[in-house]
Amino acid sequence: MIPTATIAWKERKLIIIDQTLLPNDVKFIELETEEDVWEAIKVLRVRGAPAIGVCAAYGVVVAALRADAADTASLKRHLADVITYLAGSRPTAVNLFYALDRMKKVMDGSADNMSREALLDALEAEANRICEEDLAMCRAIGEYGAPLIGEGSSVLTHCNAGGLATSGYGTALAPMYIAHEQGRTFHVFADETRPLLQGARLTAWELTQAGIDVTLLCDNMAAQVMREGRVQLVIVGADRIAANGDAANKIGTYGVAVSAKMHNIPFYVAAPSSTFDVQTRTGDDIPIEQRDRDEVACWGGHKTAPDHVNIYNPAFDITPSELITAFITDRGILKPPYTPEIVRLTQ
Ligand code: MRU
């Protein structure tokens, strides 16, 4: 069974699990328009770098299916606008731009005199390929990463880089799923991941569903658990990895990496080739999404901070490459020096 497929394309309908409702409700919703897709990405109904890319690719097909265009040339013009619109939903995860670029290339490569149905088929086939490739890359990450999780060890993770964040298996969680499949016994510490609790709501949920032994921690407990000698390795995901190996991931990842360094614990970043961005030179060049103040000042509809207090709410941080022991990718483990390895990976 594929752990937690979160996006389904069935009879030309785009269905997702609404992740804002987890773990209380497992609700499948249909995204019927490009506006639905934009909103679902923006408010994190669908989230996690690879899943955002896959969903946006299908979003282009959704838009093509419902477009009221007179001919193929005007449909292509409309879809170019849709691609720009969807690209504006979130700025950090490069997988969104990777997937939309691939959809644009299919569109640009199609002749204006092609039938509308033929263009639709080509776009649908490309979105399916992006989705299937992601699943295969995640499985490969799992196979390369599983040997790092020794019998009886404990691994700490931050945010959710699991099946819910991809086409299945996840990135950081894929080695755990494969090690579990192989019958290994190990333990996972999941940081809750304030402000939106992806670790508590999503990672703890999907690992529990899979029967993997997981302990939930508040973010501020991770360093102490490391100090107690209870963590043998850290595996996290990434939203974008620059050419020099600096990695953007959920806010709080950098602090986990600093603590891991302090305690001599290996810190791994698991990511598919589609998350490496050689056009971005260093972490300083990665755009960091700033999110709404209410995510920090409220919880569950209740205020948790005084009105008008200043709020800072970056969704991601940058872990400098020198804190990363290795990258677990779909093509193997990358060790420093990273730049030549990353260039080879993305060629
Ligand atoms: O804001 P989110 O929930 O989309 O952030 C997700 C993360 O930071 C994940 O760790 C990252 O996208 C990798 S998902 C395989």
mmCIF file of C-alpha atoms and ligand atoms in Angstrom:
data_model
loop_
_atom_site.group_PDB
_atom_site.id
_atom_site.type_symbol
_atom_site.label_atom_id
_atom_site.label_comp_id
_atom_site.label_asym_id
_atom_site.label_seq_id
_atom_site.Cartn_x
_atom_site.Cartn_y
_atom_site.Cartn_z
ATOM 1 C CA MET A 1 0.000 0.000 0.000
ATOM 2 C CA ILE A 2 1.250 3.519 -0.793
ATOM 3 C CA PRO A 3 1.335 5.560 2.418
ATOM 4 C CA THR A 4 -1.274 8.317 2.359
ATOM 5 C CA ALA A 5 -1.960 9.355 -1.226
ATOM 6 C CA THR A 6 -3.283 12.890 -0.781
ATOM 7 C CA ILE A 7 -4.041 13.859 -4.403
ATOM 8 C CA ALA A 8 -6.149 11.801 -6.782
ATOM 9 C CA TRP A 9 -7.015 12.430 -10.421
ATOM 10 C CA LYS A 10 -10.133 10.395 -11.185
ATOM 11 C CA GLU A 11 -12.305 10.687 -14.289
ATOM 12 C CA ARG A 12 -10.774 14.086 -14.931
ATOM 13 C CA LYS A 13 -11.625 15.314 -11.441
ATOM 14 C CA LEU A 14 -8.999 16.654 -8.989
ATOM 15 C CA ILE A 15 -9.640 15.304 -5.490
ATOM 16 C CA ILE A 16 -7.507 16.100 -2.428
ATOM 17 C CA ILE A 17 -7.590 15.377 1.279
ATOM 18 C CA ASP A 18 -8.279 18.734 2.968
ATOM 19 C CA GLN A 19 -5.213 18.773 5.245
ATOM 20 C CA THR A 20 -6.460 21.743 7.270
ATOM 21 C CA LEU A 21 -9.035 19.361 8.815
ATOM 22 C CA LEU A 22 -6.596 16.595 9.829
ATOM 23 C CA PRO A 23 -6.369 14.730 12.127
ATOM 24 C CA ASN A 24 -10.002 15.210 13.169
ATOM 25 C CA ASP A 25 -11.647 14.724 9.771
ATOM 26 C CA VAL A 26 -10.376 12.865 6.735
ATOM 27 C CA LYS A 27 -12.377 14.780 4.165
ATOM 28 C CA PHE A 28 -11.895 14.506 0.392
ATOM 29 C CA ILE A 29 -12.788 17.620 -1.565
ATOM 30 C CA GLU A 30 -12.901 18.324 -5.279
ATOM 31 C CA LEU A 31 -11.011 21.326 -6.670
ATOM 32 C CA GLU A 32 -13.277 22.378 -9.530
ATOM 33 C CA THR A 33 -11.626 25.570 -10.741
ATOM 34 C CA GLU A 34 -8.186 27.164 -10.948
ATOM 35 C CA GLU A 35 -9.334 29.494 -8.137
ATOM 36 C CA ASP A 36 -10.074 26.442 -5.962
ATOM 37 C CA VAL A 37 -6.568 25.122 -6.666
ATOM 38 C CA TRP A 38 -4.932 28.489 -5.861
ATOM 39 C CA GLU A 39 -6.896 28.780 -2.617
ATOM 40 C CA ALA A 40 -6.178 25.160 -1.592
ATOM 41 C CA ILE A 41 -2.431 25.759 -2.018
ATOM 42 C CA LYS A 42 -2.546 29.174 -0.311
ATOM 43 C CA VAL A 43 -4.392 28.032 2.820
ATOM 44 C CA LEU A 44 -2.514 24.693 2.980
ATOM 45 C CA ARG A 45 -5.397 22.339 2.195
ATOM 46 C CA VAL A 46 -2.697 20.819 0.022
ATOM 47 C CA ARG A 47 0.876 21.500 1.152
ATOM 48 C CA GLY A 48 4.391 20.126 1.067
ATOM 49 C CA ALA A 49 6.647 21.034 -1.853
ATOM 50 C CA PRO A 50 6.079 18.052 -4.203
ATOM 51 C CA ALA A 51 2.317 17.888 -3.522
ATOM 52 C CA ILE A 52 1.932 21.582 -4.330
ATOM 53 C CA GLY A 53 3.658 20.978 -7.687
ATOM 54 C CA VAL A 54 1.514 17.963 -8.549
ATOM 55 C CA CYS A 55 -1.690 19.772 -7.553
ATOM 56 C CA ALA A 56 -0.801 22.857 -9.602
ATOM 57 C CA ALA A 57 -0.053 20.700 -12.665
ATOM 58 C CA TYR A 58 -3.521 19.153 -12.406
ATOM 59 C CA GLY A 59 -4.859 22.661 -11.778
ATOM 60 C CA VAL A 60 -3.764 23.588 -15.308
ATOM 61 C CA VAL A 61 -5.715 20.601 -16.660
ATOM 62 C CA VAL A 62 -8.758 21.599 -14.580
ATOM 63 C CA ALA A 63 -8.559 25.099 -16.078
ATOM 64 C CA ALA A 64 -8.184 23.689 -19.604
ATOM 65 C CA LEU A 65 -11.231 21.445 -19.171
ATOM 66 C CA ARG A 66 -13.519 24.272 -18.099
ATOM 67 C CA ALA A 67 -12.145 27.029 -20.338
ATOM 68 C CA ASP A 68 -14.543 28.625 -22.753
ATOM 69 C CA ALA A 69 -12.015 29.344 -25.508
ATOM 70 C CA ALA A 70 -12.939 29.758 -29.169
ATOM 71 C CA ASP A 71 -9.879 27.908 -30.483
ATOM 72 C CA THR A 72 -6.638 26.246 -29.389
ATOM 73 C CA ALA A 73 -4.589 29.452 -29.713
ATOM 74 C CA SER A 74 -6.899 31.351 -27.353
ATOM 75 C CA LEU A 75 -6.982 28.358 -24.978
ATOM 76 C CA LYS A 76 -3.174 28.463 -24.865
ATOM 77 C CA ARG A 77 -3.217 32.196 -24.106
ATOM 78 C CA HIS A 78 -5.722 31.608 -21.303
ATOM 79 C CA LEU A 79 -3.661 28.746 -19.840
ATOM 80 C CA ALA A 80 -0.512 30.890 -19.860
ATOM 81 C CA ASP A 81 -2.412 33.314 -17.581
ATOM 82 C CA VAL A 82 -3.593 30.429 -15.397
ATOM 83 C CA ILE A 83 0.014 29.220 -14.996
ATOM 84 C CA THR A 84 1.135 32.707 -13.913
ATOM 85 C CA TYR A 85 -1.805 32.885 -11.507
ATOM 86 C CA LEU A 86 -1.068 29.490 -9.903
ATOM 87 C CA ALA A 87 2.635 30.362 -9.631
ATOM 88 C CA GLY A 88 1.594 33.279 -7.394
ATOM 89 C CA SER A 89 0.050 31.034 -4.728
ATOM 90 C CA ARG A 90 3.213 30.359 -2.676
ATOM 91 C CA PRO A 91 6.796 31.516 -3.357
ATOM 92 C CA THR A 92 9.254 29.178 -1.624
ATOM 93 C CA ALA A 93 8.770 25.577 -2.802
ATOM 94 C CA VAL A 94 10.512 25.303 -6.160
ATOM 95 C CA ASN A 95 8.487 22.203 -7.063
ATOM 96 C CA LEU A 96 5.532 24.499 -7.819
ATOM 97 C CA PHE A 97 7.543 26.328 -10.495
ATOM 98 C CA TYR A 98 9.165 23.098 -11.715
ATOM 99 C CA ALA A 99 5.737 21.509 -12.348
ATOM 100 C CA LEU A 100 4.201 24.623 -13.908
ATOM 101 C CA ASP A 101 7.240 25.061 -16.194
ATOM 102 C CA ARG A 102 6.770 21.516 -17.431
ATOM 103 C CA MET A 103 3.088 22.196 -18.143
ATOM 104 C CA LYS A 104 4.029 25.399 -19.974
ATOM 105 C CA LYS A 105 6.589 23.564 -22.107
ATOM 106 C CA VAL A 106 3.922 21.065 -23.203
ATOM 107 C CA MET A 107 1.619 23.939 -24.081
ATOM 108 C CA ASP A 108 4.292 25.939 -25.896
ATOM 109 C CA GLY A 109 5.335 22.825 -27.801
ATOM 110 C CA SER A 110 1.795 22.241 -29.101
ATOM 111 C CA ALA A 111 0.818 23.671 -32.479
ATOM 112 C CA ASP A 112 -1.957 26.253 -32.581
ATOM 113 C CA ASN A 113 -3.832 24.094 -35.080
ATOM 114 C CA MET A 114 -3.813 21.109 -32.725
ATOM 115 C CA SER A 115 -7.304 20.072 -31.617
ATOM 116 C CA ARG A 116 -8.452 21.189 -28.206
ATOM 117 C CA GLU A 117 -8.896 17.533 -27.156
ATOM 118 C CA ALA A 118 -5.341 16.669 -28.244
ATOM 119 C CA LEU A 119 -3.931 19.573 -26.181
ATOM 120 C CA LEU A 120 -6.009 18.470 -23.208
ATOM 121 C CA ASP A 121 -4.703 14.908 -23.542
ATOM 122 C CA ALA A 122 -1.110 16.159 -23.715
ATOM 123 C CA LEU A 123 -1.529 18.332 -20.607
ATOM 124 C CA GLU A 124 -3.248 15.546 -18.696
ATOM 125 C CA ALA A 125 -0.503 13.086 -19.648
ATOM 126 C CA GLU A 126 2.188 15.510 -18.422
ATOM 127 C CA ALA A 127 0.412 16.082 -15.090
ATOM 128 C CA ASN A 128 0.098 12.307 -14.670
ATOM 129 C CA ARG A 129 3.828 11.925 -15.421
ATOM 130 C CA ILE A 130 4.758 14.596 -12.833
ATOM 131 C CA CYS A 131 2.624 12.761 -10.262
ATOM 132 C CA GLU A 132 3.971 9.278 -11.105
ATOM 133 C CA GLU A 133 7.591 10.457 -11.241
ATOM 134 C CA ASP A 134 7.184 12.033 -7.816
ATOM 135 C CA LEU A 135 5.902 8.762 -6.383
ATOM 136 C CA ALA A 136 8.827 6.851 -7.899
ATOM 137 C CA MET A 137 11.358 9.451 -6.633
ATOM 138 C CA CYS A 138 9.926 9.246 -3.123
ATOM 139 C CA ARG A 139 10.113 5.438 -3.145
ATOM 140 C CA ALA A 140 13.760 5.675 -4.309
ATOM 141 C CA ILE A 141 14.547 8.211 -1.531
ATOM 142 C CA GLY A 142 13.087 5.680 0.894
ATOM 143 C CA GLU A 143 15.262 2.882 -0.437
ATOM 144 C CA TYR A 144 18.463 4.962 -0.301
ATOM 145 C CA GLY A 145 17.630 6.367 3.126
ATOM 146 C CA ALA A 146 16.322 3.283 4.947
ATOM 147 C CA PRO A 147 19.807 1.827 5.722
ATOM 148 C CA LEU A 148 20.603 5.018 7.691
ATOM 149 C CA ILE A 149 17.952 4.060 10.267
ATOM 150 C CA GLY A 150 19.624 1.425 12.444
ATOM 151 C CA GLU A 151 17.764 -1.236 14.397
ATOM 152 C CA GLY A 152 16.542 0.257 17.684
ATOM 153 C CA SER A 153 17.467 3.845 16.734
ATOM 154 C CA SER A 154 15.426 7.032 17.106
ATOM 155 C CA VAL A 155 15.004 9.553 14.322
ATOM 156 C CA LEU A 156 13.714 13.082 14.767
ATOM 157 C CA THR A 157 11.783 14.927 12.073
ATOM 158 C CA HIS A 158 10.285 18.409 11.748
ATOM 159 C CA CYS A 159 7.076 19.480 9.963
ATOM 160 C CA ASN A 160 5.490 16.974 7.584
ATOM 161 C CA ALA A 161 7.512 15.614 4.694
ATOM 162 C CA GLY A 162 5.457 12.444 4.430
ATOM 163 C CA GLY A 163 2.972 10.881 2.059
ATOM 164 C CA LEU A 164 0.664 13.842 2.635
ATOM 165 C CA ALA A 165 3.303 16.222 1.253
ATOM 166 C CA THR A 166 3.976 14.241 -1.956
ATOM 167 C CA SER A 167 2.370 11.722 -4.326
ATOM 168 C CA GLY A 168 3.057 9.072 -1.666
ATOM 169 C CA TYR A 169 5.736 7.861 0.810
ATOM 170 C CA GLY A 170 7.046 11.398 1.330
ATOM 171 C CA THR A 171 10.682 12.455 1.401
ATOM 172 C CA ALA A 172 11.872 12.579 5.030
ATOM 173 C CA LEU A 173 9.352 9.911 6.008
ATOM 174 C CA ALA A 174 10.064 7.633 3.018
ATOM 175 C CA PRO A 175 13.165 6.021 4.649
ATOM 176 C CA MET A 176 11.009 5.369 7.719
ATOM 177 C CA TYR A 177 8.262 3.711 5.661
ATOM 178 C CA ILE A 178 10.786 1.519 3.844
ATOM 179 C CA ALA A 179 12.679 0.605 7.053
ATOM 180 C CA HIS A 180 9.301 -0.308 8.561
ATOM 181 C CA GLU A 181 8.442 -2.375 5.468
ATOM 182 C CA GLN A 182 11.784 -4.168 5.911
ATOM 183 C CA GLY A 183 10.788 -5.122 9.449
ATOM 184 C CA ARG A 184 13.198 -2.832 11.303
ATOM 185 C CA THR A 185 12.245 -1.585 14.784
ATOM 186 C CA PHE A 186 12.907 2.110 15.375
ATOM 187 C CA HIS A 187 11.342 5.145 16.958
ATOM 188 C CA VAL A 188 10.369 8.579 15.607
ATOM 189 C CA PHE A 189 10.241 11.915 17.435
ATOM 190 C CA ALA A 190 7.969 14.346 15.571
ATOM 191 C CA ASP A 191 8.272 18.063 16.354
ATOM 192 C CA GLU A 192 4.793 19.585 16.544
ATOM 193 C CA THR A 193 5.881 22.453 14.215
ATOM 194 C CA ARG A 194 4.322 25.733 15.263
ATOM 195 C CA PRO A 195 2.505 27.749 14.084
ATOM 196 C CA LEU A 196 0.380 25.391 11.955
ATOM 197 C CA LEU A 197 1.236 22.099 13.679
ATOM 198 C CA GLN A 198 2.038 20.018 10.580
ATOM 199 C CA GLY A 199 4.117 17.712 12.809
ATOM 200 C CA ALA A 200 1.335 17.108 15.318
ATOM 201 C CA ARG A 201 -1.627 17.095 12.945
ATOM 202 C CA LEU A 202 -0.048 15.370 9.948
ATOM 203 C CA THR A 203 3.229 13.537 10.702
ATOM 204 C CA ALA A 204 2.026 12.019 13.977
ATOM 205 C CA TRP A 205 -1.218 11.083 12.209
ATOM 206 C CA GLU A 206 0.305 9.397 9.179
ATOM 207 C CA LEU A 207 2.983 7.518 11.148
ATOM 208 C CA THR A 208 0.378 6.295 13.619
ATOM 209 C CA GLN A 209 -1.801 5.104 10.709
ATOM 210 C CA ALA A 210 1.183 3.146 9.391
ATOM 211 C CA GLY A 211 1.883 1.544 12.779
ATOM 212 C CA ILE A 212 5.238 3.347 13.238
ATOM 213 C CA ASP A 213 6.186 4.144 16.833
ATOM 214 C CA VAL A 214 6.067 7.962 17.169
ATOM 215 C CA THR A 215 6.389 10.421 20.051
ATOM 216 C CA LEU A 216 5.153 13.975 19.585
ATOM 217 C CA LEU A 217 7.302 16.832 20.958
ATOM 218 C CA CYS A 218 6.707 20.552 21.268
ATOM 219 C CA ASP A 219 9.352 22.293 19.150
ATOM 220 C CA ASN A 220 11.119 23.622 22.230
ATOM 221 C CA MET A 221 11.724 20.064 23.516
ATOM 222 C CA ALA A 222 13.867 18.800 20.632
ATOM 223 C CA ALA A 223 17.200 20.105 21.969
ATOM 224 C CA GLN A 224 16.613 18.525 25.374
ATOM 225 C CA VAL A 225 15.717 15.146 23.838
ATOM 226 C CA MET A 226 18.971 15.325 21.840
ATOM 227 C CA ARG A 227 20.918 16.212 24.983
ATOM 228 C CA GLU A 228 19.444 13.151 26.702
ATOM 229 C CA GLY A 229 21.050 11.030 23.954
ATOM 230 C CA ARG A 230 17.708 9.818 22.662
ATOM 231 C CA VAL A 231 18.097 10.870 19.007
ATOM 232 C CA GLN A 232 20.511 9.064 16.643
ATOM 233 C CA LEU A 233 19.699 10.973 13.464
ATOM 234 C CA VAL A 234 17.525 13.776 12.088
ATOM 235 C CA ILE A 235 15.763 13.577 8.704
ATOM 236 C CA VAL A 236 13.819 16.556 7.341
ATOM 237 C CA GLY A 237 12.439 17.537 3.939
ATOM 238 C CA ALA A 238 13.088 20.672 1.893
ATOM 239 C CA ASP A 239 11.150 23.210 -0.145
ATOM 240 C CA ARG A 240 14.090 24.386 -2.209
ATOM 241 C CA ILE A 241 17.787 23.521 -2.208
ATOM 242 C CA ALA A 242 20.159 26.101 -3.658
ATOM 243 C CA ALA A 243 23.167 25.242 -5.846
ATOM 244 C CA ASN A 244 25.511 25.462 -2.835
ATOM 245 C CA GLY A 245 23.413 23.054 -0.739
ATOM 246 C CA ASP A 246 21.686 25.617 1.514
ATOM 247 C CA ALA A 247 18.179 24.257 2.110
ATOM 248 C CA ALA A 248 14.877 26.013 2.790
ATOM 249 C CA ASN A 249 12.437 24.031 4.904
ATOM 250 C CA LYS A 250 9.683 24.694 7.434
ATOM 251 C CA ILE A 251 10.481 27.355 10.009
ATOM 252 C CA GLY A 252 12.322 25.756 12.919
ATOM 253 C CA THR A 253 14.412 23.395 10.793
ATOM 254 C CA TYR A 254 17.496 25.614 11.148
ATOM 255 C CA GLY A 255 17.256 25.465 14.946
ATOM 256 C CA VAL A 256 16.986 21.676 14.798
ATOM 257 C CA ALA A 257 20.120 21.552 12.608
ATOM 258 C CA VAL A 258 22.051 23.772 15.037
ATOM 259 C CA SER A 259 21.035 21.522 17.950
ATOM 260 C CA ALA A 260 21.969 18.394 15.986
ATOM 261 C CA LYS A 261 25.436 19.867 15.263
ATOM 262 C CA MET A 262 25.888 20.709 18.953
ATOM 263 C CA HIS A 263 25.119 17.099 19.892
ATOM 264 C CA ASN A 264 27.049 15.431 17.014
ATOM 265 C CA ILE A 265 23.871 13.972 15.545
ATOM 266 C CA PRO A 266 23.797 13.459 11.748
ATOM 267 C CA PHE A 267 21.343 15.827 10.052
ATOM 268 C CA TYR A 268 19.940 14.595 6.711
ATOM 269 C CA VAL A 269 17.787 16.447 4.187
ATOM 270 C CA ALA A 270 15.669 14.138 2.006
ATOM 271 C CA ALA A 271 14.472 15.560 -1.308
ATOM 272 C CA PRO A 272 13.692 14.576 -4.901
ATOM 273 C CA SER A 273 15.708 16.039 -7.802
ATOM 274 C CA SER A 274 12.771 18.400 -8.465
ATOM 275 C CA THR A 275 13.520 20.265 -5.196
ATOM 276 C CA PHE A 276 17.113 21.172 -6.197
ATOM 277 C CA ASP A 277 17.319 24.539 -7.917
ATOM 278 C CA VAL A 278 20.654 25.312 -9.553
ATOM 279 C CA GLN A 279 19.306 28.697 -10.682
ATOM 280 C CA THR A 280 19.271 29.754 -7.022
ATOM 281 C CA ARG A 281 22.857 30.274 -5.961
ATOM 282 C CA THR A 282 22.618 30.248 -2.152
ATOM 283 C CA GLY A 283 20.014 30.189 0.590
ATOM 284 C CA ASP A 284 20.032 34.000 0.663
ATOM 285 C CA ASP A 285 18.475 33.964 -2.809
ATOM 286 C CA ILE A 286 15.507 31.759 -1.789
ATOM 287 C CA PRO A 287 12.290 33.791 -1.341
ATOM 288 C CA ILE A 288 10.815 33.136 2.094
ATOM 289 C CA GLU A 289 7.033 33.231 2.338
ATOM 290 C CA GLN A 290 5.660 35.528 5.044
ATOM 291 C CA ARG A 291 2.251 34.427 6.308
ATOM 292 C CA ASP A 292 -0.702 35.983 8.068
ATOM 293 C CA ARG A 293 -0.323 37.297 11.624
ATOM 294 C CA ASP A 294 -3.361 35.349 12.832
ATOM 295 C CA GLU A 295 -1.497 32.052 12.370
ATOM 296 C CA VAL A 296 0.686 33.131 15.302
ATOM 297 C CA ALA A 297 -1.780 35.296 17.257
ATOM 298 C CA CYS A 298 -4.710 32.837 17.245
ATOM 299 C CA TRP A 299 -5.309 29.134 17.630
ATOM 300 C CA GLY A 300 -8.542 27.241 17.008
ATOM 301 C CA GLY A 301 -10.440 30.489 16.594
ATOM 302 C CA HIS A 302 -9.173 31.842 19.947
ATOM 303 C CA LYS A 303 -6.786 34.749 20.439
ATOM 304 C CA THR A 304 -3.470 33.669 21.986
ATOM 305 C CA ALA A 305 -1.777 37.095 21.888
ATOM 306 C CA PRO A 306 -2.798 40.679 22.641
ATOM 307 C CA ASP A 307 -4.331 42.747 19.840
ATOM 308 C CA HIS A 308 -1.858 44.822 17.821
ATOM 309 C CA VAL A 309 1.264 43.057 19.149
ATOM 310 C CA ASN A 310 3.922 42.888 16.416
ATOM 311 C CA ILE A 311 4.058 39.473 14.763
ATOM 312 C CA TYR A 312 6.777 37.878 12.621
ATOM 313 C CA ASN A 313 5.628 34.782 10.729
ATOM 314 C CA PRO A 314 8.097 33.450 8.143
ATOM 315 C CA ALA A 315 6.894 30.050 6.882
ATOM 316 C CA PHE A 316 10.413 28.753 6.159
ATOM 317 C CA ASP A 317 14.028 29.145 7.219
ATOM 318 C CA ILE A 318 17.370 28.351 5.637
ATOM 319 C CA THR A 319 19.674 25.665 6.930
ATOM 320 C CA PRO A 320 23.217 26.427 5.731
ATOM 321 C CA SER A 321 24.848 23.557 3.842
ATOM 322 C CA GLU A 322 27.625 23.165 6.438
ATOM 323 C CA LEU A 323 25.048 21.874 8.938
ATOM 324 C CA ILE A 324 23.792 19.193 6.520
ATOM 325 C CA THR A 325 25.516 15.798 6.833
ATOM 326 C CA ALA A 326 24.142 14.569 3.490
ATOM 327 C CA PHE A 327 21.170 14.779 1.117
ATOM 328 C CA ILE A 328 19.058 11.666 0.592
ATOM 329 C CA THR A 329 17.840 11.893 -3.013
ATOM 330 C CA ASP A 330 16.124 9.655 -5.549
ATOM 331 C CA ARG A 331 19.534 9.111 -7.161
ATOM 332 C CA GLY A 332 21.500 8.308 -4.043
ATOM 333 C CA ILE A 333 23.136 10.015 -1.073
ATOM 334 C CA LEU A 334 24.913 13.320 -1.817
ATOM 335 C CA LYS A 335 27.855 14.238 0.396
ATOM 336 C CA PRO A 336 29.860 17.492 0.481
ATOM 337 C CA PRO A 337 31.196 19.298 -1.457
ATOM 338 C CA TYR A 338 27.626 19.781 -2.632
ATOM 339 C CA THR A 339 27.809 22.092 -5.652
ATOM 340 C CA PRO A 340 29.294 19.568 -8.124
ATOM 341 C CA GLU A 341 27.009 16.837 -6.758
ATOM 342 C CA ILE A 342 23.932 19.046 -7.164
ATOM 343 C CA VAL A 343 24.938 20.040 -10.687
ATOM 344 C CA ARG A 344 25.349 16.334 -11.597
ATOM 345 C CA LEU A 345 21.995 15.449 -9.973
ATOM 346 C CA THR A 346 20.061 18.059 -11.907
ATOM 347 C CA GLN A 347 21.625 17.412 -15.334
HETATM 348 O O1 MRU B 1 4.114 25.082 4.714
HETATM 349 P P1 MRU B 1 4.181 23.642 4.321
HETATM 350 O O2 MRU B 1 3.369 22.741 5.200
HETATM 351 O O3 MRU B 1 3.891 23.445 2.848
HETATM 352 O O4 MRU B 1 5.712 23.257 4.537
HETATM 353 C C1 MRU B 1 6.133 21.969 4.196
HETATM 354 C C2 MRU B 1 7.561 21.700 4.486
HETATM 355 O O5 MRU B 1 8.298 22.552 4.916
HETATM 356 C C3 MRU B 1 8.070 20.327 4.110
HETATM 357 O O6 MRU B 1 9.062 19.905 4.994
HETATM 358 C C4 MRU B 1 8.663 20.396 2.687
HETATM 359 O O7 MRU B 1 7.732 20.951 1.799
HETATM 360 C C5 MRU B 1 9.071 19.071 2.191
HETATM 361 S S1 MRU B 1 7.664 18.077 1.766
HETATM 362 C C6 MRU B 1 8.211 16.611 1.148
#
